[in-house]
Tab-separated table of C-alpha atoms in Angstrom:
chain	number	residue	atom	x	y	z
A	1	UNK	CA	0.000	0.000	0.000
A	2	UNK	CA	2.755	2.440	0.913
A	3	UNK	CA	4.268	2.102	-2.556
A	4	UNK	CA	0.875	2.483	-4.248
A	5	UNK	CA	-0.069	5.901	-2.909
A	6	UNK	CA	1.773	9.222	-2.974
A	7	UNK	CA	4.113	9.889	-0.060
A	8	UNK	CA	1.920	12.839	0.925
A	9	UNK	CA	-0.869	10.422	1.898
A	10	UNK	CA	-0.193	8.910	5.319
A	11	UNK	CA	-0.400	5.147	5.707
A	12	UNK	CA	-0.633	3.082	8.866
A	13	UNK	CA	-0.777	-0.631	9.575
A	14	UNK	CA	-2.470	-2.849	12.159
A	15	UNK	CA	-0.791	-6.046	13.322
A	16	UNK	CA	-1.433	-8.812	15.794
A	17	UNK	CA	1.523	-9.711	17.969
A	18	UNK	CA	1.877	-13.057	16.171
A	19	UNK	CA	-0.010	-15.992	14.725
A	20	UNK	CA	0.829	-18.064	17.796
A	21	UNK	CA	3.212	-17.985	20.749
A	22	UNK	CA	6.157	-19.732	19.094
A	23	UNK	CA	9.579	-18.051	18.961
A	24	UNK	CA	9.464	-18.181	15.149
A	25	UNK	CA	6.284	-16.107	15.114
A	26	UNK	CA	7.775	-13.598	17.576
A	27	UNK	CA	10.696	-13.098	15.184
A	28	UNK	CA	8.337	-12.796	12.225
A	29	UNK	CA	6.391	-10.073	14.043
A	30	UNK	CA	9.599	-8.112	14.698
A	31	UNK	CA	10.603	-8.319	11.020
A	32	UNK	CA	7.192	-7.148	9.826
A	33	UNK	CA	6.982	-4.418	12.470
A	34	UNK	CA	10.442	-3.070	11.569
A	35	UNK	CA	9.691	-3.250	7.842
A	36	UNK	CA	6.503	-1.212	8.226
A	37	UNK	CA	8.437	1.750	9.630
A	38	UNK	CA	11.285	1.309	7.149
A	39	UNK	CA	8.735	1.446	4.322
A	40	UNK	CA	7.391	4.737	5.630
A	41	UNK	CA	4.260	3.815	7.572
A	42	UNK	CA	3.562	6.516	10.164
A	43	UNK	CA	2.550	4.164	12.961
A	44	UNK	CA	1.546	0.621	13.735
A	45	UNK	CA	-1.504	-0.349	15.727
A	46	UNK	CA	-0.600	-3.548	17.545
A	47	UNK	CA	-3.179	-5.935	18.942
A	48	UNK	CA	-1.845	-7.721	22.008
A	49	UNK	CA	-3.396	-11.120	21.214
A	50	UNK	CA	-2.262	-13.757	18.748
A	51	UNK	CA	-4.385	-14.866	15.799
A	52	UNK	CA	-4.637	-18.327	17.340
A	53	UNK	CA	-5.791	-16.884	20.669
A	54	UNK	CA	-8.693	-15.066	18.995
A	55	UNK	CA	-10.879	-13.547	21.703
A	56	UNK	CA	-10.081	-16.037	24.452
A	57	UNK	CA	-8.264	-14.961	27.582
A	58	UNK	CA	-6.661	-11.636	28.334
A	59	UNK	CA	-4.499	-9.745	25.896
A	60	UNK	CA	-0.825	-9.370	26.785
A	61	UNK	CA	-0.455	-5.705	27.585
A	62	UNK	CA	3.078	-6.441	28.778
A	63	UNK	CA	3.898	-7.248	25.138
A	64	UNK	CA	2.856	-3.720	24.189
A	65	UNK	CA	4.807	-2.225	27.102
A	66	UNK	CA	7.967	-4.096	26.066
A	67	UNK	CA	7.508	-3.199	22.390
A	68	UNK	CA	7.204	0.520	23.201
A	69	UNK	CA	10.243	0.314	25.494
A	70	UNK	CA	12.317	-1.259	22.695
A	71	UNK	CA	11.157	1.343	20.137
A	72	UNK	CA	10.731	4.678	21.926
A	73	UNK	CA	11.210	6.558	18.651
A	74	UNK	CA	8.222	4.927	16.918
A	75	UNK	CA	4.574	5.871	17.374
A	76	UNK	CA	2.735	2.738	18.485
A	77	UNK	CA	-0.993	2.446	19.057
A	78	UNK	CA	-2.294	-0.297	21.345
A	79	UNK	CA	-5.278	-2.560	20.843
A	80	UNK	CA	-6.951	-5.293	22.875
A	81	UNK	CA	-9.124	-5.568	25.988
A	82	UNK	CA	-10.509	-2.044	25.842
A	83	UNK	CA	-14.029	-2.212	27.298
A	84	UNK	CA	-14.347	1.008	29.291
A	85	UNK	CA	-13.040	4.531	28.935
A	86	UNK	CA	-10.755	3.840	31.892
A	87	UNK	CA	-9.152	0.954	29.977
A	88	UNK	CA	-8.007	3.429	27.308
A	89	UNK	CA	-6.061	5.536	29.780
A	90	UNK	CA	-4.879	2.499	31.758
A	91	UNK	CA	-3.348	1.024	28.576
A	92	UNK	CA	-1.656	4.320	27.779
A	93	UNK	CA	-0.270	4.568	31.323
A	94	UNK	CA	0.782	0.925	31.682
A	95	UNK	CA	2.112	0.337	28.193
A	96	UNK	CA	3.305	3.760	27.070
A	97	UNK	CA	1.449	3.523	23.755
A	98	UNK	CA	0.829	6.818	21.995
A	99	UNK	CA	-2.850	6.098	21.396
A	100	UNK	CA	-5.388	3.297	21.741
A	101	UNK	CA	-7.574	1.660	19.128
A	102	UNK	CA	-11.026	0.721	20.427
A	103	UNK	CA	-12.577	-2.194	18.556
A	104	UNK	CA	-15.156	-4.595	20.043
A	105	UNK	CA	-15.373	-2.435	23.153
A	106	UNK	CA	-16.879	0.313	21.022
A	107	UNK	CA	-19.621	-2.026	19.811
A	108	UNK	CA	-20.551	-2.921	23.376
A	109	UNK	CA	-20.102	0.616	24.697
A	110	UNK	CA	-20.576	3.213	21.946
A	111	UNK	CA	-20.347	6.006	24.567
A	112	UNK	CA	-16.663	5.180	25.150
A	113	UNK	CA	-15.564	7.684	22.510
A	114	UNK	CA	-17.526	10.605	23.979
A	115	UNK	CA	-16.346	9.609	27.452
A	116	UNK	CA	-12.714	9.626	26.275
A	117	UNK	CA	-13.115	13.113	24.791
A	118	UNK	CA	-14.581	14.297	28.090
A	119	UNK	CA	-11.678	12.863	30.062
A	120	UNK	CA	-9.114	14.356	27.677
A	121	UNK	CA	-10.763	17.739	28.260
A	122	UNK	CA	-10.373	17.268	32.017
A	123	UNK	CA	-14.025	16.506	32.692
A	124	UNK	CA	-15.603	13.426	34.253
A	125	UNK	CA	-16.986	10.928	31.735
A	126	UNK	CA	-20.780	10.831	31.480
């Protein structure tokens, strides 16, 4: 995609942390993640679950925290296990991600976006 559109049009990418929890998949993630930035993508949104894991069990926020710590110069958005407005800010605090992508949590709680705007403006979420 990056090669198909003019450089003036920003491109981003969303990745899962791996297909499964094998070391080979962890290395594959790192190669793809690095390549995205080398190709000129502005940021990566990284989901903290594997493909194999699907929606079962908790996401590994520590994976996001470690990824951000290894790449402090790269904008990284976090994704996974965001159900309330407080989860957004907890992920940012715990993991150091630059922003959070709300997926299924927005379907279950469509007010989460308004609540986040309220909190960012220093007001209590309603």
